[in-house]
Amino acid sequence: MNKPVAVRLLAVLFVLTAAGVGANAAPCTLLGLQWMAADWHNTASQAGAQERWNVAPVGVLIGSAFESSPDGKGYAEIMTVRQDSGSIRMVLRHFDLALSRAWEERTAPMVFIASNCDGTSAVFDGQDDHAGEHLTYRRSEETLLIMGDFLHHGKPDHEEWHMIAAKK
């Protein structure tokens, strides 16, 4: 085989291979993330940890969550997933259970950008002070696995919440 034909053949193979690598990935869109919408209960403590996602009429996913223990310790969380500046962003804030104290600064919520989505999973990458952190949502029929990879004072912290859909 002569050299120009071999170079063209390699170029075609490269393009086809590159196209195939991304063939399973879907673009992250609000419509594509509506599989998150449900009432979820933590399998370890169904009454003590829950997360809910709803599709708002304005095309935004709105979520809330809480986790509490019998001694009254825990947190509440509110989240939105929305189109913003050409990307899909999850913005969230944590509060104590009395909603009297926010964990994040008043003007600095946690922000994660959707980076890898398909029909049943999404990875959100932390921004600004949360760069290097990730939230992964993975649904399988009536279960939802939420994985958080955080950095607390420079130390990696992996958290998992195994959720089941609430019975209506």
PDB file of C-alpha atoms in Angstrom:
ATOM      1  CA  MET A   1       0.000   0.000   0.000  1.00  0.00           C
ATOM      2  CA  ASN A   2       1.425   3.387  -0.908  1.00  0.00           C
ATOM      3  CA  LYS A   3       1.990   6.035   1.767  1.00  0.00           C
ATOM      4  CA  PRO A   4      -0.757   8.595   0.807  1.00  0.00           C
ATOM      5  CA  VAL A   5      -3.438   5.857   0.730  1.00  0.00           C
ATOM      6  CA  ALA A   6      -2.290   4.489   4.107  1.00  0.00           C
ATOM      7  CA  VAL A   7      -2.381   7.977   5.655  1.00  0.00           C
ATOM      8  CA  ARG A   8      -5.915   8.579   4.293  1.00  0.00           C
ATOM      9  CA  LEU A   9      -7.052   5.160   5.531  1.00  0.00           C
ATOM     10  CA  LEU A  10      -5.659   5.885   8.993  1.00  0.00           C
ATOM     11  CA  ALA A  11      -7.393   9.287   8.998  1.00  0.00           C
ATOM     12  CA  VAL A  12     -10.749   7.680   8.095  1.00  0.00           C
ATOM     13  CA  LEU A  13     -10.300   5.007  10.777  1.00  0.00           C
ATOM     14  CA  PHE A  14      -9.470   7.702  13.337  1.00  0.00           C
ATOM     15  CA  VAL A  15     -12.613   9.690  12.499  1.00  0.00           C
ATOM     16  CA  LEU A  16     -14.805   6.579  12.648  1.00  0.00           C
ATOM     17  CA  THR A  17     -13.267   5.470  15.948  1.00  0.00           C
ATOM     18  CA  ALA A  18     -13.648   8.928  17.473  1.00  0.00           C
ATOM     19  CA  ALA A  19     -17.285   9.066  16.390  1.00  0.00           C
ATOM     20  CA  GLY A  20     -17.908   5.644  17.915  1.00  0.00           C
ATOM     21  CA  VAL A  21     -16.399   6.615  21.277  1.00  0.00           C
ATOM     22  CA  GLY A  22     -18.966   9.342  21.783  1.00  0.00           C
ATOM     23  CA  ALA A  23     -21.851   7.415  20.272  1.00  0.00           C
ATOM     24  CA  ASN A  24     -23.115   6.239  23.676  1.00  0.00           C
ATOM     25  CA  ALA A  25     -22.891   9.656  25.317  1.00  0.00           C
ATOM     26  CA  ALA A  26     -25.906  11.907  25.014  1.00  0.00           C
ATOM     27  CA  PRO A  27     -25.773  15.651  25.317  1.00  0.00           C
ATOM     28  CA  CYS A  28     -26.794  16.926  28.730  1.00  0.00           C
ATOM     29  CA  THR A  29     -30.195  18.609  28.370  1.00  0.00           C
ATOM     30  CA  LEU A  30     -32.979  19.411  30.800  1.00  0.00           C
ATOM     31  CA  LEU A  31     -35.330  17.177  28.847  1.00  0.00           C
ATOM     32  CA  GLY A  32     -32.747  14.402  28.946  1.00  0.00           C
ATOM     33  CA  LEU A  33     -32.431  14.671  32.754  1.00  0.00           C
ATOM     34  CA  GLN A  34     -36.120  14.364  33.591  1.00  0.00           C
ATOM     35  CA  TRP A  35     -35.529  10.731  34.609  1.00  0.00           C
ATOM     36  CA  MET A  36     -34.296  12.211  37.925  1.00  0.00           C
ATOM     37  CA  ALA A  37     -37.824  13.425  38.779  1.00  0.00           C
ATOM     38  CA  ALA A  38     -39.304  11.254  41.540  1.00  0.00           C
ATOM     39  CA  ASP A  39     -39.546  10.936  45.314  1.00  0.00           C
ATOM     40  CA  TRP A  40     -36.532   8.974  46.553  1.00  0.00           C
ATOM     41  CA  HIS A  41     -35.961   7.406  49.982  1.00  0.00           C
ATOM     42  CA  ASN A  42     -32.597   6.270  51.301  1.00  0.00           C
ATOM     43  CA  THR A  43     -32.557   2.476  51.654  1.00  0.00           C
ATOM     44  CA  ALA A  44     -30.567   2.768  54.902  1.00  0.00           C
ATOM     45  CA  SER A  45     -33.065   5.138  56.552  1.00  0.00           C
ATOM     46  CA  GLN A  46     -36.259   5.684  54.568  1.00  0.00           C
ATOM     47  CA  ALA A  47     -37.735   8.103  57.101  1.00  0.00           C
ATOM     48  CA  GLY A  48     -34.419   9.828  57.864  1.00  0.00           C
ATOM     49  CA  ALA A  49     -33.129  10.608  54.377  1.00  0.00           C
ATOM     50  CA  GLN A  50     -35.073  11.557  51.280  1.00  0.00           C
ATOM     51  CA  GLU A  51     -34.576  13.446  48.017  1.00  0.00           C
ATOM     52  CA  ARG A  52     -37.261  14.755  45.666  1.00  0.00           C
ATOM     53  CA  TRP A  53     -36.973  16.091  42.145  1.00  0.00           C
ATOM     54  CA  ASN A  54     -39.797  17.798  40.242  1.00  0.00           C
ATOM     55  CA  VAL A  55     -40.016  19.249  36.752  1.00  0.00           C
ATOM     56  CA  ALA A  56     -41.154  22.850  37.150  1.00  0.00           C
ATOM     57  CA  PRO A  57     -43.343  24.425  34.440  1.00  0.00           C
ATOM     58  CA  VAL A  58     -40.522  26.837  33.556  1.00  0.00           C
ATOM     59  CA  GLY A  59     -38.269  24.010  32.351  1.00  0.00           C
ATOM     60  CA  VAL A  60     -36.183  23.709  35.500  1.00  0.00           C
ATOM     61  CA  LEU A  61     -35.667  20.668  37.701  1.00  0.00           C
ATOM     62  CA  ILE A  62     -36.202  21.607  41.335  1.00  0.00           C
ATOM     63  CA  GLY A  63     -34.995  19.334  44.090  1.00  0.00           C
ATOM     64  CA  SER A  64     -35.057  19.154  47.847  1.00  0.00           C
ATOM     65  CA  ALA A  65     -33.468  16.723  50.240  1.00  0.00           C
ATOM     66  CA  PHE A  66     -32.942  16.119  53.911  1.00  0.00           C
ATOM     67  CA  GLU A  67     -31.031  13.765  56.129  1.00  0.00           C
ATOM     68  CA  SER A  68     -31.619  13.529  59.853  1.00  0.00           C
ATOM     69  CA  SER A  69     -30.763  11.313  62.781  1.00  0.00           C
ATOM     70  CA  PRO A  70     -32.785  10.479  65.919  1.00  0.00           C
ATOM     71  CA  ASP A  71     -30.662  12.960  67.909  1.00  0.00           C
ATOM     72  CA  GLY A  72     -31.869  15.828  65.683  1.00  0.00           C
ATOM     73  CA  LYS A  73     -28.677  16.332  63.701  1.00  0.00           C
ATOM     74  CA  GLY A  74     -28.801  16.606  59.949  1.00  0.00           C
ATOM     75  CA  TYR A  75     -29.318  19.001  57.073  1.00  0.00           C
ATOM     76  CA  ALA A  76     -31.779  20.212  54.489  1.00  0.00           C
ATOM     77  CA  GLU A  77     -30.815  20.930  50.883  1.00  0.00           C
ATOM     78  CA  ILE A  78     -32.442  22.753  47.991  1.00  0.00           C
ATOM     79  CA  MET A  79     -31.291  22.328  44.403  1.00  0.00           C
ATOM     80  CA  THR A  80     -32.057  23.445  40.882  1.00  0.00           C
ATOM     81  CA  VAL A  81     -30.880  22.028  37.576  1.00  0.00           C
ATOM     82  CA  ARG A  82     -31.243  24.581  34.824  1.00  0.00           C
ATOM     83  CA  GLN A  83     -29.839  25.858  31.540  1.00  0.00           C
ATOM     84  CA  ASP A  84     -27.424  28.711  32.245  1.00  0.00           C
ATOM     85  CA  SER A  85     -24.717  30.270  30.087  1.00  0.00           C
ATOM     86  CA  GLY A  86     -24.790  27.429  27.544  1.00  0.00           C
ATOM     87  CA  SER A  87     -24.491  24.616  30.083  1.00  0.00           C
ATOM     88  CA  ILE A  88     -26.701  22.602  32.384  1.00  0.00           C
ATOM     89  CA  ARG A  89     -25.967  23.640  35.972  1.00  0.00           C
ATOM     90  CA  MET A  90     -26.909  22.134  39.284  1.00  0.00           C
ATOM     91  CA  VAL A  91     -26.953  24.825  41.946  1.00  0.00           C
ATOM     92  CA  LEU A  92     -27.447  23.789  45.555  1.00  0.00           C
ATOM     93  CA  ARG A  93     -27.427  25.050  49.113  1.00  0.00           C
ATOM     94  CA  HIS A  94     -27.393  23.261  52.474  1.00  0.00           C
ATOM     95  CA  PHE A  95     -29.045  24.399  55.698  1.00  0.00           C
ATOM     96  CA  ASP A  96     -29.323  23.129  59.224  1.00  0.00           C
ATOM     97  CA  LEU A  97     -32.645  21.386  59.912  1.00  0.00           C
ATOM     98  CA  ALA A  98     -34.113  24.559  61.450  1.00  0.00           C
ATOM     99  CA  LEU A  99     -33.233  26.465  58.235  1.00  0.00           C
ATOM    100  CA  SER A 100     -31.591  29.072  60.460  1.00  0.00           C
ATOM    101  CA  ARG A 101     -28.029  28.655  59.173  1.00  0.00           C
ATOM    102  CA  ALA A 102     -26.798  28.088  55.614  1.00  0.00           C
ATOM    103  CA  TRP A 103     -23.626  26.084  55.106  1.00  0.00           C
ATOM    104  CA  GLU A 104     -22.567  28.012  52.014  1.00  0.00           C
ATOM    105  CA  GLU A 105     -21.897  31.742  51.815  1.00  0.00           C
ATOM    106  CA  ARG A 106     -24.935  33.872  50.974  1.00  0.00           C
ATOM    107  CA  THR A 107     -23.744  34.644  47.424  1.00  0.00           C
ATOM    108  CA  ALA A 108     -21.764  31.446  46.795  1.00  0.00           C
ATOM    109  CA  PRO A 109     -23.925  28.332  46.361  1.00  0.00           C
ATOM    110  CA  MET A 110     -22.327  25.083  45.270  1.00  0.00           C
ATOM    111  CA  VAL A 111     -22.333  24.914  41.451  1.00  0.00           C
ATOM    112  CA  PHE A 112     -21.858  21.763  39.371  1.00  0.00           C
ATOM    113  CA  ILE A 113     -21.978  21.560  35.554  1.00  0.00           C
ATOM    114  CA  ALA A 114     -23.369  18.489  33.812  1.00  0.00           C
ATOM    115  CA  SER A 115     -20.486  16.950  31.899  1.00  0.00           C
ATOM    116  CA  ASN A 116     -21.531  13.426  30.945  1.00  0.00           C
ATOM    117  CA  CYS A 117     -25.144  12.313  30.528  1.00  0.00           C
ATOM    118  CA  ASP A 118     -27.097   9.430  29.085  1.00  0.00           C
ATOM    119  CA  GLY A 119     -30.635   8.138  29.496  1.00  0.00           C
ATOM    120  CA  THR A 120     -30.082   6.947  33.086  1.00  0.00           C
ATOM    121  CA  SER A 121     -27.027   8.735  34.497  1.00  0.00           C
ATOM    122  CA  ALA A 122     -25.428  12.139  34.792  1.00  0.00           C
ATOM    123  CA  VAL A 123     -22.124  13.423  36.125  1.00  0.00           C
ATOM    124  CA  PHE A 124     -21.944  16.973  37.448  1.00  0.00           C
ATOM    125  CA  ASP A 125     -18.505  18.585  37.873  1.00  0.00           C
ATOM    126  CA  GLY A 126     -17.861  21.087  40.676  1.00  0.00           C
ATOM    127  CA  GLN A 127     -16.978  24.660  39.792  1.00  0.00           C
ATOM    128  CA  ASP A 128     -14.951  27.400  41.496  1.00  0.00           C
ATOM    129  CA  ASP A 129     -14.247  26.393  45.129  1.00  0.00           C
ATOM    130  CA  HIS A 130     -15.613  22.930  44.315  1.00  0.00           C
ATOM    131  CA  ALA A 131     -13.406  22.230  41.287  1.00  0.00           C
ATOM    132  CA  GLY A 132     -12.322  18.594  41.364  1.00  0.00           C
ATOM    133  CA  GLU A 133     -15.536  17.499  43.067  1.00  0.00           C
ATOM    134  CA  HIS A 134     -18.224  15.451  41.316  1.00  0.00           C
ATOM    135  CA  LEU A 135     -21.827  14.398  41.828  1.00  0.00           C
ATOM    136  CA  THR A 136     -23.039  11.345  39.930  1.00  0.00           C
ATOM    137  CA  TYR A 137     -26.678  10.321  39.629  1.00  0.00           C
ATOM    138  CA  ARG A 138     -27.382   6.837  38.256  1.00  0.00           C
ATOM    139  CA  ARG A 139     -30.899   5.427  37.908  1.00  0.00           C
ATOM    140  CA  SER A 140     -31.812   1.779  37.409  1.00  0.00           C
ATOM    141  CA  GLU A 141     -35.577   1.236  37.236  1.00  0.00           C
ATOM    142  CA  GLU A 142     -36.799   2.031  40.769  1.00  0.00           C
ATOM    143  CA  THR A 143     -33.399   2.758  42.317  1.00  0.00           C
ATOM    144  CA  LEU A 144     -31.174   5.797  42.290  1.00  0.00           C
ATOM    145  CA  LEU A 145     -27.516   5.811  43.285  1.00  0.00           C
ATOM    146  CA  ILE A 146     -26.108   9.228  44.160  1.00  0.00           C
ATOM    147  CA  MET A 147     -22.333   9.400  44.520  1.00  0.00           C
ATOM    148  CA  GLY A 148     -20.492  12.437  45.758  1.00  0.00           C
ATOM    149  CA  ASP A 149     -16.761  12.820  45.441  1.00  0.00           C
ATOM    150  CA  PHE A 150     -15.818  15.835  47.537  1.00  0.00           C
ATOM    151  CA  LEU A 151     -12.694  17.511  48.845  1.00  0.00           C
ATOM    152  CA  HIS A 152     -12.895  18.512  52.515  1.00  0.00           C
ATOM    153  CA  HIS A 153      -9.852  20.554  53.531  1.00  0.00           C
ATOM    154  CA  GLY A 154      -7.922  18.933  50.683  1.00  0.00           C
ATOM    155  CA  LYS A 155      -8.856  15.381  51.682  1.00  0.00           C
ATOM    156  CA  PRO A 156     -10.966  13.227  49.323  1.00  0.00           C
ATOM    157  CA  ASP A 157     -14.346  12.156  50.698  1.00  0.00           C
ATOM    158  CA  HIS A 158     -16.546   9.676  48.821  1.00  0.00           C
ATOM    159  CA  GLU A 159     -20.208   9.510  49.844  1.00  0.00           C
ATOM    160  CA  GLU A 160     -22.976   7.278  48.482  1.00  0.00           C
ATOM    161  CA  TRP A 161     -26.726   7.401  48.901  1.00  0.00           C
ATOM    162  CA  HIS A 162     -28.663   4.339  47.769  1.00  0.00           C
ATOM    163  CA  MET A 163     -32.225   5.438  47.080  1.00  0.00           C
ATOM    164  CA  ILE A 164     -35.466   3.708  46.143  1.00  0.00           C
ATOM    165  CA  ALA A 165     -38.510   5.280  44.556  1.00  0.00           C
ATOM    166  CA  ALA A 166     -41.255   6.053  47.066  1.00  0.00           C
ATOM    167  CA  LYS A 167     -44.421   4.044  46.676  1.00  0.00           C
ATOM    168  CA  LYS A 168     -47.406   6.234  45.821  1.00  0.00           C
TER     169      LYS A 168
END
